Short mmCIF file of C-alpha atoms in Angstrom, two decimals:
data_model
loop_
_atom_site.label_atom_id
_atom_site.label_comp_id
_atom_site.label_asym_id
_atom_site.label_seq_id
_atom_site.Cartn_x
_atom_site.Cartn_y
_atom_site.Cartn_z
CA MET D 19 22.35 28.08 -14.52
CA GLY D 20 21.74 29.25 -18.65
CA ASP D 21 23.25 27.79 -21.34
CA ILE D 22 24.40 24.37 -20.11
CA SER D 23 27.42 23.32 -22.31
CA GLY D 24 31.02 24.24 -20.39
CA SER D 25 33.37 26.37 -21.66
CA GLY D 26 36.64 25.95 -19.62
CA GLU D 27 39.34 23.29 -20.32
CA GLY D 28 37.64 19.79 -17.97
CA GLN D 29 34.43 20.71 -18.33
CA VAL D 30 32.00 18.64 -19.25
CA ASP D 31 29.75 19.66 -22.58
CA TYR D 32 26.44 18.97 -21.53
CA ARG D 33 24.37 20.33 -24.84
CA ALA D 34 26.40 18.31 -26.63
CA ILE D 35 25.84 15.29 -25.59
CA PHE D 36 22.11 16.06 -25.37
CA GLN D 37 22.91 16.84 -29.18
CA ASP D 38 24.35 14.04 -29.72
CA ALA D 39 21.94 11.94 -28.75
CA VAL D 40 19.35 13.74 -31.21
CA ASP D 41 21.79 13.51 -33.99
CA THR D 42 22.80 9.11 -33.35
CA LEU D 43 18.64 9.05 -33.72
CA ARG D 44 18.53 11.32 -36.68
CA GLN D 45 21.03 9.07 -38.50
CA GLU D 46 19.09 5.57 -38.25
CA LYS D 47 16.12 7.82 -39.00
CA ARG D 48 14.89 7.34 -35.78
CA TYR D 49 14.23 10.78 -35.36
CA ARG D 50 9.90 12.24 -34.64
CA VAL D 51 9.58 15.22 -36.45
CA PHE D 52 5.49 16.32 -34.66
CA ALA D 53 2.98 16.93 -37.56
CA ASP D 54 1.05 20.46 -36.21
CA LEU D 55 -2.55 19.10 -36.42
CA GLU D 56 -5.27 20.68 -35.94
CA ARG D 57 -8.29 18.61 -36.03
CA ILE D 58 -12.04 19.57 -37.92
CA ALA D 59 -14.54 18.49 -34.58
CA GLY D 60 -17.37 16.46 -36.70
CA ARG D 61 -14.76 16.32 -39.03
CA PHE D 62 -13.00 13.30 -38.23
CA PRO D 63 -11.07 12.06 -39.40
CA ARG D 64 -9.90 15.30 -41.74
CA ALA D 65 -7.08 18.44 -39.76
CA ILE D 66 -5.67 21.14 -40.90
CA TYR D 67 -1.80 20.42 -41.49
CA ARG D 68 0.83 23.06 -40.95
CA ASP D 69 4.64 22.52 -42.85
CA ALA D 70 7.18 23.74 -41.06
CA ALA D 71 5.80 27.20 -43.28
CA ASP D 72 3.54 27.41 -41.99
CA ASN D 73 1.25 26.67 -45.26
CA ALA D 74 -2.00 25.09 -44.23
CA ARG D 75 -4.04 22.49 -46.11
CA GLU D 76 -6.28 19.43 -45.35
CA ILE D 77 -5.49 15.70 -45.25
CA THR D 78 -6.81 12.72 -43.45
CA ILE D 79 -5.49 10.69 -39.90
CA TRP D 80 -5.37 7.61 -40.77
CA CYS D 81 -3.77 6.58 -37.45
CA SER D 82 -5.13 8.39 -34.30
CA ASN D 83 -6.33 6.21 -31.31
CA ASP D 84 -9.34 8.02 -31.03
CA TYR D 85 -10.34 4.80 -32.46
CA LEU D 86 -13.83 5.83 -33.05
CA GLY D 87 -13.87 9.15 -33.11
CA MET D 88 -15.53 9.90 -29.55
CA GLY D 89 -13.00 13.07 -28.72
CA GLN D 90 -15.47 14.91 -31.39
CA ASN D 91 -18.81 13.59 -30.63
CA GLU D 92 -21.17 16.51 -30.18
CA LYS D 93 -23.01 14.24 -26.77
CA VAL D 94 -18.85 14.62 -25.27
CA ILE D 95 -17.90 17.62 -26.70
CA SER D 96 -21.13 19.36 -25.08
CA ALA D 97 -20.90 17.56 -21.51
CA MET D 98 -17.21 18.98 -21.72
CA GLN D 99 -18.79 22.63 -21.87
CA GLU D 100 -21.19 22.62 -19.49
CA ALA D 101 -19.18 21.01 -17.17
CA ALA D 102 -16.06 23.73 -17.91
CA GLY D 103 -18.61 26.66 -17.72
CA ARG D 104 -20.37 24.93 -14.25
CA LEU D 105 -17.07 24.19 -12.60
CA GLY D 106 -13.74 26.11 -14.32
CA VAL D 107 -11.66 24.82 -15.95
CA GLY D 108 -9.38 23.24 -13.42
CA ALA D 109 -9.39 20.28 -10.18
CA GLY D 110 -7.75 22.61 -7.62
CA GLY D 111 -5.66 20.59 -6.19
CA THR D 112 -4.60 16.57 -6.36
CA ARG D 113 -7.11 14.30 -4.39
CA ASN D 114 -5.78 14.61 -0.99
CA ILE D 115 -5.68 18.41 -0.62
CA SER D 116 -8.34 19.63 -2.62
CA GLY D 117 -11.24 17.11 -2.38
CA THR D 118 -12.67 14.84 -5.39
CA ASN D 119 -14.86 16.48 -7.73
CA ARG D 120 -18.08 15.26 -8.47
CA PRO D 121 -18.00 14.16 -11.99
CA LEU D 122 -14.26 12.59 -10.96
CA VAL D 123 -16.85 10.38 -8.36
CA GLU D 124 -19.44 9.76 -10.62
CA LEU D 125 -16.58 8.97 -13.22
CA GLU D 126 -15.05 5.79 -11.00
CA ARG D 127 -18.88 4.37 -10.47
CA SER D 128 -19.05 4.55 -13.88
CA LEU D 129 -15.66 3.36 -14.85
CA ALA D 130 -16.84 0.60 -12.10
CA ASP D 131 -20.03 -1.47 -13.50
CA LEU D 132 -18.97 -0.91 -17.06
CA HIS D 133 -15.71 -3.92 -16.08
CA ARG D 134 -18.31 -4.93 -13.40
CA LYS D 135 -16.20 -4.67 -10.01
CA GLU D 136 -16.39 -2.85 -6.97
CA ALA D 137 -14.37 0.27 -7.25
CA ALA D 138 -11.84 2.20 -9.81
CA LEU D 139 -9.01 4.60 -9.69
CA VAL D 140 -8.42 7.08 -12.00
CA PHE D 141 -5.71 8.58 -13.35
CA THR D 142 -3.71 10.66 -15.21
CA SER D 143 -3.09 8.89 -18.23
CA GLY D 144 -3.11 4.91 -19.30
CA PHE D 145 0.52 5.42 -18.73
CA VAL D 146 0.26 6.19 -14.83
CA SER D 147 -2.25 3.90 -13.83
CA ASN D 148 -0.22 0.81 -15.25
CA GLU D 149 2.98 1.69 -13.89
CA ALA D 150 1.67 2.66 -10.29
CA ALA D 151 -1.09 0.36 -9.91
CA ILE D 152 1.28 -2.55 -10.72
CA SER D 153 4.37 -1.12 -9.26
CA THR D 154 1.86 -1.04 -6.12
CA ILE D 155 -0.66 -3.89 -6.34
CA ALA D 156 3.61 -5.84 -6.16
CA ARG D 157 4.88 -3.93 -3.67
CA LEU D 158 1.98 -5.37 -1.39
CA LEU D 159 2.47 -8.16 -2.25
CA PRO D 160 5.36 -9.53 0.01
CA GLY D 161 7.46 -12.01 -1.96
CA CYS D 162 5.42 -10.91 -5.17
CA ILE D 163 6.77 -11.73 -8.34
CA ILE D 164 5.38 -11.34 -11.69
CA PHE D 165 4.91 -12.92 -14.77
CA SER D 166 5.07 -10.19 -17.27
CA ASP D 167 4.50 -10.87 -21.58
CA GLN D 168 7.01 -10.62 -23.13
CA LEU D 169 5.05 -7.44 -25.58
CA ASN D 170 3.58 -5.98 -22.99
CA HIS D 171 3.84 -2.11 -23.51
CA ALA D 172 6.07 0.14 -21.70
CA SER D 173 4.53 1.06 -18.79
CA MET D 174 4.06 -2.35 -17.65
CA ILE D 175 7.19 -2.25 -17.87
CA GLN D 176 8.47 0.82 -16.31
CA GLY D 177 4.96 -1.22 -13.40
CA VAL D 178 7.01 -3.96 -12.20
CA ARG D 179 10.61 -2.51 -12.82
CA GLN D 180 9.02 -0.04 -9.78
CA SER D 181 8.12 -2.83 -8.05
CA GLY D 182 11.23 -4.12 -7.28
CA ALA D 183 9.72 -7.51 -7.17
CA GLN D 184 10.88 -10.55 -8.99
CA LYS D 185 10.54 -10.65 -12.43
CA GLN D 186 9.63 -13.66 -14.69
CA VAL D 187 9.02 -12.85 -18.61
CA PHE D 188 6.65 -15.11 -20.32
CA ARG D 189 7.16 -15.49 -24.28
CA HIS D 190 4.18 -14.00 -26.14
CA ASN D 191 0.82 -15.86 -25.15
CA ASP D 192 3.05 -18.45 -24.46
CA LEU D 193 0.43 -20.59 -22.24
CA ALA D 194 3.70 -23.66 -22.11
CA HIS D 195 6.21 -20.93 -21.51
CA LEU D 196 3.86 -19.56 -18.56
CA ARG D 197 2.87 -22.19 -17.11
CA GLU D 198 7.27 -24.36 -16.90
CA LEU D 199 7.76 -20.72 -15.33
CA LEU D 200 4.27 -20.69 -12.82
CA LEU D 201 5.38 -24.42 -11.38
CA ARG D 202 9.16 -23.54 -10.96
CA ALA D 203 7.38 -20.64 -8.08
CA ALA D 204 6.67 -21.68 -5.24
CA SER D 205 3.45 -21.85 -4.58
CA ASP D 206 2.33 -20.38 -1.45
CA ARG D 207 4.33 -16.78 -2.96
CA PRO D 208 2.33 -14.28 -3.89
CA LYS D 209 1.73 -14.02 -7.98
CA LEU D 210 0.99 -11.55 -9.96
CA ILE D 211 0.46 -12.87 -14.12
CA CYS D 212 0.50 -9.30 -16.56
CA PHE D 213 -0.35 -8.86 -20.09
CA GLU D 214 -2.62 -7.20 -22.93
CA SER D 215 -5.12 -7.91 -24.09
CA VAL D 216 -5.27 -6.60 -27.30
CA TYR D 217 -1.75 -6.07 -28.75
CA SER D 218 -1.09 -2.81 -30.20
CA MET D 219 1.34 -2.87 -32.41
CA ASP D 220 0.89 -6.39 -34.13
CA GLY D 221 -2.71 -6.16 -32.98
CA ASP D 222 -3.24 -9.94 -32.22
CA VAL D 223 -5.24 -10.85 -29.30
CA ALA D 224 -4.34 -12.85 -26.02
CA PRO D 225 -6.19 -16.15 -24.70
CA ILE D 226 -7.58 -15.30 -21.47
CA ALA D 227 -9.74 -18.08 -21.28
CA ALA D 228 -6.78 -19.41 -20.41
CA ILE D 229 -3.83 -17.56 -18.66
CA CYS D 230 -7.74 -17.33 -15.96
CA ASP D 231 -7.38 -21.27 -16.15
CA LEU D 232 -3.62 -20.82 -14.80
CA ALA D 233 -4.74 -17.67 -12.83
CA GLU D 234 -6.50 -20.14 -11.08
CA GLU D 235 -4.87 -23.63 -10.70
CA PHE D 236 -1.37 -21.24 -9.31
CA GLY D 237 -3.19 -18.63 -7.61
CA ALA D 238 -2.14 -16.37 -9.12
CA LEU D 239 -3.13 -12.42 -10.04
CA THR D 240 -4.95 -11.47 -12.99
CA TYR D 241 -3.94 -7.84 -14.60
CA ILE D 242 -5.60 -7.10 -17.99
CA ASP D 243 -4.52 -4.27 -19.54
CA GLU D 244 -7.80 -3.12 -22.34
CA VAL D 245 -6.64 0.33 -23.78
CA HIS D 246 -6.98 -0.92 -27.61
CA ALA D 247 -10.39 -2.58 -26.54
CA VAL D 248 -12.17 -0.72 -24.65
CA GLY D 249 -15.40 0.84 -25.43
CA MET D 250 -14.99 -1.08 -29.32
CA TYR D 251 -15.66 -4.71 -27.66
CA GLY D 252 -18.17 -6.35 -26.41
CA PRO D 253 -21.99 -5.87 -25.78
CA ARG D 254 -21.74 -2.99 -23.34
CA GLY D 255 -17.80 -2.06 -24.75
CA ALA D 256 -15.44 -3.74 -21.86
CA GLY D 257 -13.32 -5.15 -24.37
CA ILE D 258 -12.05 -8.22 -24.76
CA ALA D 259 -12.55 -9.80 -21.73
CA GLU D 260 -16.01 -9.24 -21.71
CA ARG D 261 -16.12 -10.07 -25.62
CA ASP D 262 -15.07 -13.37 -24.62
CA GLY D 263 -17.62 -13.42 -20.92
CA GLN D 264 -14.08 -14.02 -19.05
CA MET D 265 -14.04 -10.84 -17.28
CA ASP D 266 -14.83 -11.63 -13.79
CA ARG D 267 -12.40 -13.53 -13.92
CA ILE D 268 -10.24 -11.19 -14.05
CA ASP D 269 -8.52 -9.04 -11.22
CA ILE D 270 -7.54 -5.73 -12.44
CA VAL D 271 -8.45 -3.78 -15.17
CA GLU D 272 -6.96 -1.54 -16.65
CA GLY D 273 -7.62 1.14 -19.47
CA THR D 274 -7.66 3.83 -20.33
CA LEU D 275 -10.25 7.44 -21.17
CA ALA D 276 -7.34 8.77 -24.52
CA LYS D 277 -8.39 5.80 -26.75
CA GLY D 278 -11.81 5.00 -27.93
CA PHE D 279 -13.54 6.55 -25.59
CA GLY D 280 -11.45 10.23 -26.56
CA VAL D 281 -10.91 12.17 -23.96
CA MET D 282 -7.98 11.71 -21.29
CA GLY D 283 -6.83 9.87 -18.39
CA GLY D 284 -6.41 6.26 -17.37
CA TYR D 285 -7.76 4.10 -14.48
CA ILE D 286 -7.90 0.44 -13.09
CA THR D 287 -10.85 -1.17 -11.78
CA GLY D 288 -11.28 -4.58 -9.73
CA ASN D 289 -12.11 -5.20 -5.39
CA SER D 290 -12.60 -1.73 -3.18
CA ALA D 291 -9.69 -3.29 -0.72
CA LEU D 292 -7.65 -3.51 -3.81
CA ILE D 293 -8.53 0.17 -5.47
CA ASP D 294 -7.62 1.61 -1.44
CA ALA D 295 -4.75 0.44 -1.59
CA VAL D 296 -3.91 1.48 -4.93
CA ARG D 297 -5.57 5.08 -4.38
CA SER D 298 -3.33 4.76 -0.90
CA TYR D 299 0.20 4.25 -1.43
CA ALA D 300 0.56 4.76 -4.47
CA PRO D 301 2.77 7.89 -4.80
CA GLU D 302 1.62 8.43 -8.34
CA PHE D 303 -1.79 9.30 -7.78
CA ILE D 304 -0.61 10.38 -4.33
CA PHE D 305 1.62 13.38 -5.65
CA THR D 306 -0.52 14.68 -8.62
CA THR D 307 -3.58 17.10 -9.56
CA ALA D 308 -6.85 14.80 -10.28
CA LEU D 309 -8.61 15.78 -13.71
CA PRO D 310 -9.97 18.72 -14.54
CA PRO D 311 -14.03 18.08 -14.09
CA ALA D 312 -14.56 19.28 -18.04
CA LEU D 313 -12.35 15.91 -18.27
CA CYS D 314 -14.34 13.85 -16.08
CA ALA D 315 -18.07 14.88 -17.60
CA ALA D 316 -16.90 14.40 -20.95
CA ALA D 317 -15.06 10.38 -20.54
CA ARG D 318 -18.09 9.90 -18.54
CA THR D 319 -20.67 10.80 -21.20
CA ALA D 320 -18.78 8.97 -23.92
CA ILE D 321 -18.20 5.59 -21.54
CA GLU D 322 -22.06 6.05 -20.88
CA HIS D 323 -23.01 6.78 -24.93
CA LEU D 324 -20.82 3.30 -25.56
CA LYS D 325 -22.84 1.40 -22.86
CA VAL D 326 -25.77 1.41 -24.79
CA SER D 327 -25.01 2.10 -28.31
CA THR D 328 -23.88 -1.16 -30.22
CA VAL D 329 -24.05 1.33 -34.33
CA GLU D 330 -20.33 2.76 -33.50
CA ARG D 331 -18.65 -0.91 -32.61
CA THR D 332 -20.46 -1.72 -35.45
CA GLN D 333 -19.27 0.77 -38.08
CA HIS D 334 -15.30 0.00 -36.65
CA GLN D 335 -15.26 -3.69 -37.14
CA ARG D 336 -16.37 -2.75 -41.03
CA GLN D 337 -14.32 -0.71 -41.34
CA ALA D 338 -11.73 -1.55 -39.76
CA GLN D 339 -12.05 -5.05 -42.31
CA LEU D 340 -12.67 -2.88 -45.22
CA THR D 341 -9.20 -1.40 -45.16
CA LYS D 342 -7.87 -4.67 -44.87
CA ASN D 343 -9.49 -5.94 -47.76
CA ALA D 344 -8.71 -3.10 -49.70
CA LEU D 345 -4.65 -3.90 -49.22
CA ILE D 346 -4.87 -6.93 -49.30
CA ASP D 347 -6.59 -7.55 -52.28
CA ALA D 348 -3.95 -4.79 -53.87
CA GLY D 349 -0.90 -6.59 -53.29
CA LEU D 350 0.14 -4.68 -49.76
CA PRO D 351 1.89 -6.31 -47.37
CA VAL D 352 -1.06 -6.64 -44.31
CA MET D 353 0.19 -8.38 -41.43
CA PRO D 354 -2.25 -10.16 -40.65
CA THR D 355 -4.66 -9.79 -37.44
CA SER D 356 -8.60 -10.50 -36.06
CA THR D 357 -8.55 -6.75 -34.34
CA HIS D 358 -8.69 -3.51 -35.42
CA ILE D 359 -5.36 -2.80 -35.78
CA VAL D 360 -3.91 -3.06 -39.67
CA PRO D 361 -0.35 -3.37 -40.03
CA LEU D 362 1.66 -3.00 -43.22
CA MET D 363 4.91 -3.88 -43.27
CA VAL D 364 8.19 -2.08 -44.67
CA GLY D 365 10.98 -3.24 -42.42
CA ASP D 366 13.48 -0.57 -42.55
CA ALA D 367 12.62 1.95 -40.82
CA ARG D 368 14.98 4.61 -43.42
CA ARG D 369 12.63 3.50 -46.12
CA CYS D 370 8.74 2.96 -43.35
CA LYS D 371 10.36 6.73 -42.53
CA THR D 372 10.41 8.19 -46.08
CA ALA D 373 6.77 6.16 -47.45
CA SER D 374 4.81 8.21 -44.16
CA ASP D 375 6.72 11.66 -45.87
CA MET D 376 4.84 10.84 -49.14
CA LEU D 377 2.11 10.20 -48.49
CA LEU D 378 1.21 13.35 -46.34
CA GLU D 379 3.42 15.32 -49.26
CA LYS D 380 1.71 13.80 -52.37
CA HIS D 381 -1.16 12.34 -51.46
CA GLY D 382 -2.93 14.03 -48.16
CA ILE D 383 -2.27 11.38 -45.72
CA TYR D 384 -0.97 11.04 -42.04
CA ILE D 385 0.24 7.85 -40.99
CA GLN D 386 3.15 8.46 -38.42
CA PRO D 387 5.56 5.22 -39.01
CA ILE D 388 6.88 3.03 -36.81
CA ASN D 389 10.08 2.22 -35.40
CA TYR D 390 12.31 0.65 -32.48
CA PRO D 391 11.90 0.65 -30.15
CA ALA D 392 7.91 0.52 -30.13
CA VAL D 393 8.53 -2.38 -32.73
CA PRO D 394 11.93 -4.28 -33.37
CA LYS D 395 14.67 -3.69 -35.54
CA GLY D 396 13.87 -4.57 -39.51
CA ALA D 397 10.38 -5.19 -37.70
CA GLU D 398 8.79 -1.01 -39.10
CA ARG D 399 5.70 -0.08 -40.38
CA LEU D 400 3.21 1.96 -41.26
CA ARG D 401 0.61 0.88 -38.69
CA ILE D 402 -3.27 1.86 -39.58
CA THR D 403 -6.22 2.92 -37.53
CA PRO D 404 -9.66 2.67 -38.99
CA SER D 405 -12.90 4.07 -38.44
CA PRO D 406 -16.09 4.00 -38.39
CA LEU D 407 -16.32 7.37 -40.10
CA HIS D 408 -12.75 7.12 -43.20
CA ASP D 409 -15.90 6.35 -45.69
CA ASP D 410 -15.56 4.21 -48.46
CA THR D 411 -14.31 6.77 -50.36
CA MET D 412 -11.91 7.48 -48.03
CA VAL D 413 -10.07 3.72 -47.81
CA ALA D 414 -10.39 3.37 -51.60
CA THR D 415 -8.07 6.54 -51.62
CA LEU D 416 -5.44 5.49 -48.40
CA ARG D 417 -5.49 2.23 -50.83
CA HIS D 418 -4.49 4.36 -54.41
CA ALA D 419 -2.21 6.41 -52.63
CA LEU D 420 -0.14 3.56 -50.78
CA VAL D 421 0.12 1.27 -54.14
CA GLN D 422 1.72 4.10 -55.63
CA VAL D 423 3.58 4.84 -53.24
CA TRP D 424 5.07 1.14 -52.31
CA ASP D 425 6.03 1.13 -56.88
CA ALA D 426 7.18 4.29 -56.27
CA LEU D 427 10.20 2.82 -53.31
CA GLU D 428 10.30 -0.57 -55.38
CA LEU D 429 8.86 -1.04 -51.16
CA ARG D 430 8.61 -5.33 -50.80
CA ARG D 431 5.54 -6.84 -50.73
CA GLU D 432 5.84 -9.81 -48.93
CA ILE D 433 5.85 -10.20 -45.39
CA PRO D 434 9.36 -12.06 -43.63
CA VAL D 435 8.16 -14.87 -41.62
CA ASP D 436 9.26 -13.93 -38.70
CA HIS D 437 7.58 -11.18 -38.30
CA ILE D 438 4.14 -12.97 -38.97
CA PRO D 439 2.81 -12.99 -35.13
CA ALA D 440 1.46 -15.97 -33.70
CA ARG D 441 -2.35 -16.70 -33.86
CA ALA D 442 -4.62 -14.47 -31.71
CA VAL D 443 -5.84 -17.98 -29.70
CA GLY D 444 -9.42 -17.13 -28.11
CA ALA D 445 -10.06 -14.87 -31.06
CA VAL D 446 -13.27 -14.23 -32.97
CA PRO D 447 -13.10 -13.13 -37.07
CA LEU D 448 -13.24 -9.24 -37.34
CA ALA D 449 -16.76 -9.33 -38.50
CA ILE D 450 -18.44 -9.92 -35.34
CA ALA D 451 -16.10 -9.03 -32.74
CA GLY D 452 -17.94 -6.42 -32.10
CA GLY D 453 -20.20 -7.47 -29.60
#
């Protein structure tokens, strides 16, 4: 087809349509420019940044989802290298056609054990696992109603849409509203309550025990997204549900291998019948090439390490609290959270982008601006994610840089009341959240 712009009279100018769409994002300061970064193995969170002229310099990353730095853990790297050298770099195809590589079998067993469930199923990403699992489970339940938290991730929303099931959206963490919606539903209709444990933009926590109480009262299945909690909370790193002693009350746990575990992929765990049904019916699983054995071996190594090691979780919580305290003491607008997420409110897309650019250009600090649709318009922010490897000197440097940026741009230091998240019911103080 070549150049897709129309040239004759009456033809559609396809190129112009796409360019207009991108230009709209530029005008709203929501156009994303990817930072050219090379993470330095063994020196996380340091990285090499290259600008548009290909000039290279070393910077510090403060917004990585490799929350514990496991992506550069020596044991994890060695496991990947050994598996690649022994088994090659590709999976060879879908599991239905090409079979299942042994490291993937072992990974799913490790995940099932982590969450104390009968079985697990691995997907290529956390987005795919949410979309596939929610849509397939609901389709297999005749007349299913999905009850979805208002702030659920886009992948969960997509799963609800793909299911074709009736949906009821309850106000974020609002138990009274959820109860009201459940009361309206016929008692004999299947029900699925979908929510997250840690909501990544505001850093607040779901009232898991109370949601489980409602699920038991009204005969609903529970589906929890633990992607921002696995590896980091609970005695063995299984997440907030484990930390709060509620894991056995959750029917389906969804998680990622790409954040706390530092690799790639998504998964669900649950009873063997449910997992087998998703495996057998979800097109997102059936028609997708499996994760390569080296990735599986690396992910399993990270999981097994964090089941027994509490060092990373303890230090992670310490550095997150230290960062919060330092920024609050500096008078910066830190949104209150009980988790490792540190949202710094800006409230304007253009100024948020300018602040991010200034941090990178003048201070060698990379924090990507968060704007609509990830957060509502007017709630734009810098989302800071301290790791165990951000040392105290880095925290002090971050504080100094942010104060300079806030002063230079004359950014507001108060948080509008309507942008302060609701209290995280059932959350514990950050200092003891590591389990």
